[in-house]
Coordinates of C-alpha atoms in Angstrom, one line a residue:
M10 CA 96.8 -286.7 -8.3
K11 CA 98.5 -289.3 -6.1
L12 CA 99.3 -288.5 -2.6
K13 CA 103.0 -289.1 -1.8
I14 CA 103.9 -290.0 1.7
D15 CA 107.3 -289.6 3.2
Y16 CA 107.5 -292.7 5.3
R17 CA 110.6 -291.9 7.1
K18 CA 109.3 -288.4 8.3
T19 CA 106.0 -289.8 9.2
S20 CA 107.7 -292.8 11.3
I21 CA 109.8 -290.4 13.0
T22 CA 106.9 -288.2 13.9
L23 CA 104.8 -291.1 15.1
V24 CA 107.6 -292.1 17.4
I25 CA 107.7 -288.7 18.8
L26 CA 104.0 -288.5 19.2
S27 CA 103.9 -291.9 21.0
A28 CA 106.7 -290.7 23.4
F29 CA 104.7 -287.4 24.1
L30 CA 101.3 -289.4 24.7
Y31 CA 103.2 -291.8 26.9
F32 CA 104.7 -289.1 29.2
A33 CA 101.3 -287.0 29.2
I34 CA 99.5 -290.4 30.5
E35 CA 102.4 -291.8 32.8
G36 CA 104.2 -288.8 33.7
P37 CA 108.1 -288.7 33.8
L38 CA 110.3 -291.7 34.3
E39 CA 111.5 -292.4 37.8
R40 CA 115.1 -291.6 38.3
N41 CA 115.8 -292.2 41.9
D42 CA 119.4 -293.0 41.3
L43 CA 120.1 -289.6 40.3
H44 CA 119.1 -288.2 43.5
Q45 CA 121.0 -290.7 45.3
N46 CA 124.3 -290.3 43.4
I47 CA 124.3 -286.8 42.3
S48 CA 121.4 -284.5 43.4
T49 CA 122.0 -285.2 47.2
I50 CA 119.9 -283.3 49.7
E51 CA 122.9 -281.2 51.1
N52 CA 124.0 -277.6 51.9
E53 CA 126.8 -275.8 53.4
F54 CA 125.7 -276.7 56.6
F55 CA 124.8 -280.5 56.3
A56 CA 127.2 -281.8 53.6
P57 CA 130.1 -284.0 54.4
K58 CA 133.3 -282.1 54.2
L59 CA 137.0 -283.3 53.7
V60 CA 138.8 -282.0 56.6
T61 CA 142.3 -283.1 55.8
D62 CA 143.9 -284.2 52.7
F63 CA 146.4 -287.1 52.1
V64 CA 149.5 -285.3 53.3
K65 CA 151.9 -286.8 55.7
S66 CA 152.1 -285.2 59.1
T67 CA 153.4 -286.0 62.6
T68 CA 150.3 -286.2 64.9
K69 CA 149.4 -287.5 68.3
E70 CA 146.2 -289.3 68.3
S71 CA 143.6 -289.6 71.0
G72 CA 141.9 -292.8 71.8
L73 CA 138.3 -293.8 71.6
I74 CA 135.6 -291.7 73.2
S75 CA 134.4 -293.6 76.1
E76 CA 131.3 -295.6 75.1
G77 CA 127.6 -295.2 76.3
K78 CA 127.7 -291.4 76.1
S79 CA 126.5 -289.0 73.3
Y80 CA 129.2 -286.4 72.3
V81 CA 128.6 -283.5 70.1
L82 CA 131.2 -282.7 67.2
G83 CA 134.1 -280.9 68.8
E84 CA 134.3 -282.5 72.1
Y85 CA 136.6 -285.3 72.7
G86 CA 137.1 -287.9 75.5
L87 CA 140.6 -289.2 75.9
V88 CA 140.7 -292.9 77.1
R89 CA 144.5 -293.6 76.4
A90 CA 147.4 -292.0 74.9
I91 CA 149.0 -293.1 71.6
P92 CA 152.7 -292.4 71.0
K93 CA 153.7 -289.9 68.3
K94 CA 154.0 -291.4 64.9
V95 CA 153.9 -290.3 61.3
V96 CA 150.6 -291.0 59.6
K97 CA 148.5 -290.1 56.6
A98 CA 145.6 -288.1 58.0
S99 CA 142.3 -287.9 56.1
G100 CA 138.7 -288.3 56.7
M101 CA 135.2 -287.1 56.3
I102 CA 132.8 -285.5 58.8
S103 CA 129.4 -287.1 58.5
F104 CA 126.5 -285.4 60.4
S105 CA 123.6 -287.3 61.9
N106 CA 120.2 -285.8 63.0
N107 CA 120.6 -286.3 66.7
M108 CA 123.6 -283.9 67.3
G109 CA 121.9 -281.4 69.6
E110 CA 123.6 -278.0 69.8
S111 CA 126.7 -278.9 67.7
L112 CA 129.1 -277.1 65.4
H113 CA 126.7 -277.3 62.3
N114 CA 123.9 -275.7 64.4
K115 CA 126.0 -272.8 65.4
E116 CA 127.2 -272.3 62.0
W117 CA 123.7 -272.4 60.6
A118 CA 122.6 -270.0 63.4
E119 CA 125.0 -267.5 62.6
A120 CA 124.3 -267.5 58.9
M121 CA 120.5 -267.3 59.8
S122 CA 121.2 -264.2 62.1
K123 CA 123.2 -262.6 59.5
R124 CA 120.5 -263.1 56.8
L125 CA 117.8 -261.7 59.2
K126 CA 119.8 -258.8 60.3
A127 CA 120.3 -257.8 56.8
S128 CA 116.7 -257.7 56.0
H129 CA 115.4 -256.4 59.4
E130 CA 117.7 -253.7 60.2
D131 CA 115.5 -252.1 63.2
A132 CA 114.4 -255.5 64.6
E133 CA 116.1 -257.6 67.5
I134 CA 116.8 -261.1 66.2
V135 CA 116.7 -264.0 68.7
I136 CA 118.1 -267.2 67.4
K137 CA 116.5 -270.5 69.1
M138 CA 117.6 -274.1 68.7
Q139 CA 115.0 -277.0 68.9
E140 CA 117.0 -280.3 68.8
E141 CA 118.8 -280.3 65.3
L142 CA 116.6 -277.4 64.2
C143 CA 117.3 -273.5 64.2
Y144 CA 114.6 -270.8 64.1
A145 CA 114.3 -267.2 65.0
E146 CA 112.0 -265.0 67.0
I147 CA 111.8 -261.5 65.7
Y148 CA 111.1 -258.5 68.0
Q149 CA 109.8 -255.0 67.0
S150 CA 109.9 -252.3 69.7
G151 CA 110.6 -255.0 72.3
R152 CA 107.7 -257.2 71.3
L153 CA 107.6 -260.4 69.7
S154 CA 106.5 -259.6 66.1
S155 CA 107.1 -262.7 63.9
L156 CA 108.8 -266.1 63.7
Y157 CA 111.3 -267.3 61.0
F158 CA 112.5 -270.7 60.1
E159 CA 114.1 -272.5 57.0
N160 CA 113.9 -275.8 55.2
M161 CA 117.8 -276.3 55.5
M162 CA 117.5 -279.6 57.3
H163 CA 114.2 -281.5 55.7
N164 CA 114.0 -280.7 52.1
T165 CA 113.1 -283.4 49.9
V166 CA 111.5 -281.5 46.9
Q167 CA 113.5 -281.3 43.9
G168 CA 113.7 -278.4 41.5
F169 CA 115.4 -278.4 38.1
S170 CA 118.8 -279.0 39.6
G171 CA 118.1 -280.3 43.2
P172 CA 116.6 -278.8 46.4
I173 CA 115.7 -275.1 46.8
Y174 CA 116.2 -273.7 50.4
M175 CA 113.9 -271.1 51.4
G176 CA 113.0 -269.0 54.4
M177 CA 109.7 -268.5 55.8
E178 CA 108.5 -265.7 58.2
T179 CA 105.1 -266.1 59.8
S180 CA 103.2 -263.6 61.7
L181 CA 101.7 -264.1 65.2
G182 CA 98.2 -263.7 63.6
G183 CA 98.7 -266.9 61.6
S184 CA 99.6 -265.9 58.2
L185 CA 102.6 -265.8 56.1
R186 CA 104.6 -262.7 56.4
E187 CA 107.3 -263.3 53.8
V188 CA 109.0 -266.0 51.9
S189 CA 112.7 -265.7 50.9
Y190 CA 115.1 -267.4 48.8
I191 CA 118.4 -268.5 50.2
T192 CA 120.2 -270.8 47.8
S193 CA 120.1 -273.6 45.3
K194 CA 121.6 -274.9 42.3
E195 CA 119.1 -273.8 39.8
T196 CA 119.9 -271.8 36.6
E197 CA 120.9 -268.5 37.5
S198 CA 119.2 -266.7 34.7
Y199 CA 115.8 -268.5 35.7
L200 CA 116.5 -267.3 39.3
R201 CA 116.9 -263.8 38.4
K202 CA 113.8 -263.8 36.3
I203 CA 111.8 -265.1 39.3
L204 CA 113.2 -262.8 41.7
R205 CA 112.6 -259.7 39.5
S206 CA 109.0 -260.9 38.8
G207 CA 107.6 -260.3 42.2
Y208 CA 106.8 -264.2 42.5
L209 CA 107.8 -264.3 46.1
D210 CA 105.5 -261.4 47.1
Q211 CA 102.4 -263.8 46.4
Y212 CA 103.2 -265.8 49.4
Q213 CA 102.5 -262.6 51.6
G214 CA 99.2 -263.0 53.6
L215 CA 98.5 -266.5 52.8
S216 CA 96.7 -268.2 55.8
L217 CA 98.6 -270.9 57.8
E218 CA 95.4 -272.8 58.2
E219 CA 94.1 -273.0 54.7
T220 CA 94.9 -275.7 52.2
A221 CA 94.9 -275.9 48.5
Q222 CA 96.0 -272.2 48.0
T223 CA 97.3 -271.0 44.7
I224 CA 99.7 -268.6 43.3
D225 CA 100.9 -267.8 39.9
A226 CA 103.9 -269.8 38.5
I227 CA 106.3 -267.9 36.2
S228 CA 106.2 -269.0 32.6
G229 CA 109.7 -270.0 31.4
A230 CA 110.7 -271.1 34.9
T231 CA 107.7 -273.2 35.7
I232 CA 109.6 -276.1 37.2
T233 CA 111.6 -273.9 39.7
T234 CA 108.6 -272.0 40.9
R235 CA 106.6 -274.9 41.4
A236 CA 109.3 -276.6 43.5
M237 CA 109.6 -273.5 45.5
A238 CA 105.9 -273.6 46.4
E239 CA 106.1 -277.4 47.0
G240 CA 109.2 -276.8 49.4
V241 CA 107.3 -274.3 51.3
T242 CA 104.3 -276.7 51.8
E243 CA 106.8 -279.5 52.8
A244 CA 108.5 -277.1 55.4
F245 CA 105.1 -276.5 57.1
H246 CA 104.4 -280.1 57.1
T247 CA 107.8 -281.3 58.5
T248 CA 109.8 -278.5 60.2
A249 CA 107.2 -276.1 61.2
P250 CA 105.4 -278.2 63.7
Q251 CA 108.6 -279.1 65.6
I252 CA 109.5 -275.5 66.3
L253 CA 106.2 -273.5 66.1
A254 CA 103.6 -275.5 67.8
S255 CA 104.0 -273.8 71.0
Y256 CA 103.4 -270.4 69.4
Y257 CA 100.0 -271.3 67.7
D258 CA 96.8 -273.0 68.6
K259 CA 96.2 -273.6 65.0
N260 CA 96.9 -276.5 62.8
I261 CA 99.6 -275.1 60.6
E262 CA 100.4 -278.5 59.2
A263 CA 97.3 -278.2 57.0
F264 CA 99.0 -275.4 55.2
S265 CA 99.3 -275.9 51.4
V266 CA 100.1 -273.8 48.3
K267 CA 100.8 -274.6 44.8
A268 CA 102.2 -272.5 42.0
E269 CA 100.3 -272.8 38.6
L270 CA 100.6 -271.2 35.3
T271 CA 97.9 -268.7 34.3
Y272 CA 96.1 -269.0 30.9
W273 CA 98.4 -266.5 29.4
W274 CA 100.5 -269.4 28.3
I275 CA 97.9 -270.4 25.7
F276 CA 98.1 -267.1 23.9
N277 CA 102.0 -267.4 24.2
L278 CA 101.8 -270.8 22.6
F279 CA 99.6 -269.5 19.9
V280 CA 102.0 -266.6 19.0
I281 CA 105.0 -269.1 18.9
A282 CA 102.8 -271.6 16.8
C283 CA 102.1 -268.5 14.2
I284 CA 105.8 -268.0 13.9
F285 CA 106.4 -271.6 13.1
G286 CA 103.5 -271.5 10.6
Y287 CA 105.3 -268.5 8.9
A288 CA 108.4 -270.5 8.7
M289 CA 107.0 -273.9 7.4
I290 CA 104.1 -273.1 5.2
P291 CA 105.5 -272.6 1.5
Q292 CA 102.6 -270.5 0.5
I293 CA 103.9 -267.7 2.7
K294 CA 106.1 -265.6 0.8
K295 CA 109.2 -264.7 2.8
T296 CA 110.4 -261.2 1.7
K297 CA 113.0 -259.2 3.2
K298 CA 110.7 -256.9 4.9
N299 CA 108.4 -259.5 6.6
R300 CA 111.8 -261.5 7.4
L301 CA 113.0 -258.4 9.2
F302 CA 109.6 -257.8 11.1
V303 CA 109.6 -261.6 12.1
S304 CA 113.2 -261.2 13.4
L305 CA 112.5 -258.2 15.5
F306 CA 109.3 -259.6 16.9
T307 CA 110.9 -262.9 17.8
M308 CA 113.5 -260.9 19.8
A309 CA 111.1 -258.5 21.4
Y310 CA 108.3 -261.0 22.2
I311 CA 109.9 -264.5 23.0
G312 CA 113.3 -262.8 23.9
F313 CA 112.8 -259.9 26.1
G314 CA 109.0 -260.5 26.8
M315 CA 108.7 -264.1 27.6
N316 CA 112.6 -265.0 28.2
S317 CA 111.4 -268.6 27.8
S318 CA 114.6 -270.5 27.3
F319 CA 114.3 -273.4 25.2
T320 CA 117.1 -275.9 25.0
Y321 CA 117.9 -279.6 24.2
I322 CA 117.5 -280.4 27.9
T323 CA 113.8 -279.7 27.5
F324 CA 113.6 -283.0 25.4
L325 CA 115.4 -285.1 28.2
M326 CA 113.5 -283.8 31.2
P327 CA 110.5 -286.4 31.0
F328 CA 113.5 -289.2 30.9
M329 CA 115.1 -287.6 33.8
G330 CA 112.2 -287.8 36.4
T331 CA 111.3 -284.0 35.7
E332 CA 107.7 -283.1 34.7
L333 CA 107.2 -280.6 31.8
S334 CA 104.6 -278.0 31.8
L335 CA 101.9 -278.2 29.2
F336 CA 103.3 -275.2 27.5
L337 CA 106.7 -276.3 27.3
A338 CA 105.7 -279.9 26.2
L339 CA 103.9 -278.4 23.3
Y340 CA 106.7 -275.9 22.6
A341 CA 109.0 -278.9 22.4
L342 CA 106.7 -280.8 20.2
L343 CA 106.4 -277.9 17.8
T344 CA 110.2 -277.5 17.5
L345 CA 110.7 -281.1 16.9
F346 CA 108.1 -281.3 14.1
S347 CA 109.6 -278.1 12.5
A348 CA 113.1 -280.0 12.5
I349 CA 111.4 -283.0 10.7
W350 CA 109.1 -281.2 8.5
G351 CA 110.3 -277.5 8.2
K352 CA 114.1 -278.0 7.9
N353 CA 114.6 -276.8 11.4
A354 CA 112.4 -273.7 11.3
Y355 CA 113.2 -273.2 15.1
C356 CA 116.8 -272.3 14.4
S357 CA 116.1 -270.2 11.3
Y358 CA 113.2 -268.3 12.6
V359 CA 112.0 -268.8 16.1
C360 CA 115.3 -268.6 18.3
P361 CA 115.8 -265.0 19.4
F362 CA 119.5 -265.6 19.9
G363 CA 119.8 -266.5 16.4
A364 CA 117.8 -263.6 15.3
A365 CA 120.2 -261.4 17.1
Q366 CA 123.2 -262.9 15.4
M367 CA 121.5 -262.8 11.9
L368 CA 120.7 -259.2 12.4
T369 CA 124.1 -258.1 13.4
L370 CA 125.4 -260.1 10.7
K371 CA 123.1 -258.5 8.2
Y372 CA 124.0 -255.0 9.1
S373 CA 127.6 -255.7 10.0
P374 CA 130.0 -252.8 8.7
F375 CA 132.7 -255.6 8.5
K376 CA 133.4 -258.2 5.8
S377 CA 133.0 -261.8 6.9
K378 CA 136.3 -263.4 7.9
K379 CA 137.7 -266.8 7.8
L380 CA 138.3 -269.0 10.9
I381 CA 141.4 -271.0 11.2
I382 CA 139.1 -274.1 11.2
T383 CA 136.9 -275.6 8.7
N384 CA 133.1 -276.2 8.6
K385 CA 133.7 -279.8 9.3
Q386 CA 135.8 -279.4 12.3
A387 CA 133.5 -276.6 13.6
E388 CA 130.6 -279.2 13.3
Y389 CA 132.8 -281.8 15.1
I390 CA 133.3 -279.3 18.0
R391 CA 129.7 -278.7 18.2
Y392 CA 129.0 -282.4 18.3
A393 CA 131.7 -283.0 21.2
I394 CA 130.1 -280.3 23.2
T395 CA 126.6 -281.8 22.8
V396 CA 127.8 -285.3 23.6
V397 CA 129.6 -284.1 26.8
L398 CA 126.5 -282.1 27.9
F399 CA 124.1 -284.7 27.0
G400 CA 126.1 -287.4 28.8
G401 CA 126.8 -285.3 32.0
F402 CA 123.0 -284.4 32.2
V403 CA 121.9 -287.9 31.8
Y404 CA 124.3 -289.0 34.4
G405 CA 123.0 -286.5 36.9
Y406 CA 124.8 -283.3 36.5
K407 CA 121.8 -281.1 36.0
K408 CA 124.2 -278.1 36.1
F409 CA 125.0 -278.9 32.4
G410 CA 121.6 -277.9 31.5
N411 CA 122.8 -274.3 32.1
F412 CA 125.0 -274.2 28.9
E413 CA 122.7 -271.8 27.1
L414 CA 123.2 -268.1 26.4
F415 CA 119.5 -267.3 25.2
P416 CA 118.3 -266.2 28.7
D417 CA 121.4 -264.4 29.7
L418 CA 121.3 -262.1 26.6
F419 CA 117.7 -261.2 27.1
S420 CA 117.6 -260.9 30.9
M421 CA 120.0 -258.1 30.7
E422 CA 121.2 -258.8 34.2
L423 CA 124.3 -256.5 34.5
S424 CA 126.0 -258.4 37.3
S425 CA 126.0 -261.6 35.4
Y426 CA 129.2 -262.3 33.3
W427 CA 127.2 -264.6 31.1
L428 CA 125.5 -261.6 29.8
Y429 CA 128.7 -260.3 28.4
I430 CA 129.8 -263.5 27.0
S431 CA 126.3 -263.6 25.1
I432 CA 126.9 -260.2 23.8
A433 CA 130.4 -261.0 22.6
F434 CA 129.1 -264.0 20.6
V435 CA 126.4 -261.6 19.1
I436 CA 129.2 -259.0 18.2
I437 CA 131.6 -261.8 16.9
S438 CA 128.9 -262.7 14.4
M439 CA 129.6 -259.4 12.6
R440 CA 132.9 -260.8 11.7
F441 CA 132.5 -264.6 11.8
P442 CA 129.1 -265.6 10.7
M443 CA 126.7 -267.3 13.5
L444 CA 129.7 -268.6 15.4
W445 CA 127.7 -269.7 18.4
C446 CA 125.2 -271.6 16.2
R447 CA 127.8 -273.3 14.1
M448 CA 130.3 -274.3 16.8
A449 CA 128.8 -274.4 20.1
C450 CA 124.9 -274.6 20.4
P451 CA 123.8 -277.9 21.5
T452 CA 120.3 -277.2 20.9
G453 CA 121.0 -276.6 17.1
C454 CA 123.1 -279.7 16.8
V455 CA 120.3 -282.1 18.2
L456 CA 117.6 -280.3 15.8
D457 CA 120.2 -280.3 12.8
S458 CA 120.6 -284.1 13.5
L459 CA 116.9 -284.7 13.6
K460 CA 116.6 -282.9 10.4
M461 CA 119.2 -285.1 8.6
A462 CA 117.9 -288.2 10.1
S463 CA 114.4 -287.4 8.7
E464 CA 116.0 -286.7 5.2
G465 CA 117.7 -290.1 5.3
K466 CA 121.0 -288.9 5.0
L467 CA 124.2 -287.5 6.7
K468 CA 125.0 -284.2 5.5
K469 CA 128.5 -284.0 4.3
T470 CA 130.3 -280.7 5.4
K471 CA 132.7 -279.4 2.9
T472 CA 136.2 -278.7 4.3
K473 CA 136.3 -275.0 3.4
K474 CA 136.7 -272.2 5.8
I475 CA 134.0 -270.6 7.7
N476 CA 133.5 -267.5 5.5
Q477 CA 130.2 -267.6 4.1
K478 CA 126.9 -266.1 5.5
P479 CA 124.2 -268.5 6.4
K480 CA 121.8 -269.8 3.7
V481 CA 118.8 -268.6 5.6
V482 CA 118.8 -264.8 6.0
R483 CA 116.1 -263.4 8.1
A484 CA 116.4 -259.8 6.7

């Protein structure tokens, strides 16, 4: 029997494998232009702000501030008066690093004091200023108990969507008492997962003198948790020596901590690979009962258990200067191979959000109803959404990577409105089959496109109404 080789699928597979090996050896591509233009190191206290719009107004301007003196923002020196005139007043405030006790320091100090008073109700908080930096002394029963500082000023570590701002509290004995999260532009669902997991509790008790200390990263939020650890390390190398040196006779600049995945990721990857195997191996019979079991297992294990969101952004990360964990890289490889050789098995069997929609459709008491648009129009909408998100993310707007309902549905965070949007799409599937997958899911769009490319044809979508149930039914 002559072995038949599908050269098209084999070629695409080799290209993907080559890219995978390249990034495994060389690491992600450098994209410094993104950080310069989009992911700027800024926050509410150190970002330039527009103070007036281009609106006509009558104003009396002051002259130049006298030369040879350093003035802080908010203080003006009048050299000569200028007559009243109508001007278009606009401008940007830009801060320098040598402003002393200026406006931004005071705002920062007030915000720091508010944060500490909320978490230390019985303590006395004394805010100190050291040049452009703010820090706090925390007193218990009238005695100095601990010190607190933040990485709001010096922060060059990039998470998934930019810098992550953290607060560090150290004991006088030379250990970390607490690390707290302040703000960032990271995906909200990932942040909720991290804060609920007890990840920040691992910093408690770490010695300020020890190097190469390790804590556990969070599977599914590896990039963010690693960036948090790197940000804390950087804060002790850049910020802490300037403000804490007089309090310790220890070399606190030696402090270092890394967040690494535990070996549980191997087991998780094995389970996911088994689901892909079930979907792709033709000798395994797909009965209604085992399809139902796989759907429920996928929702329980990958959805609620791991809550490891997987989107088309995962494929782009190495090209955008972001390093993938080995778990996520192999997960992406399995997903791409399944699109080429398994007719997009990820969307049909592995995706928990797809499983949730299919199960509600299967047991829906309602009859499927037509939409006012055709299948082809729905596909065009999905392509348009994908192109916009893809282009925005490549340009540098990493917030575009948050367009994914997977983690919001299974995080069950009641305070998040995205949870209710994801539930709404699942419920809508009772009436309009797989609406999210057909019209809005960018991940499915990328994988379906790869599937069609591997088949050597562009799938023509018939111009009939969306009133049929999906061909692939799990249960």
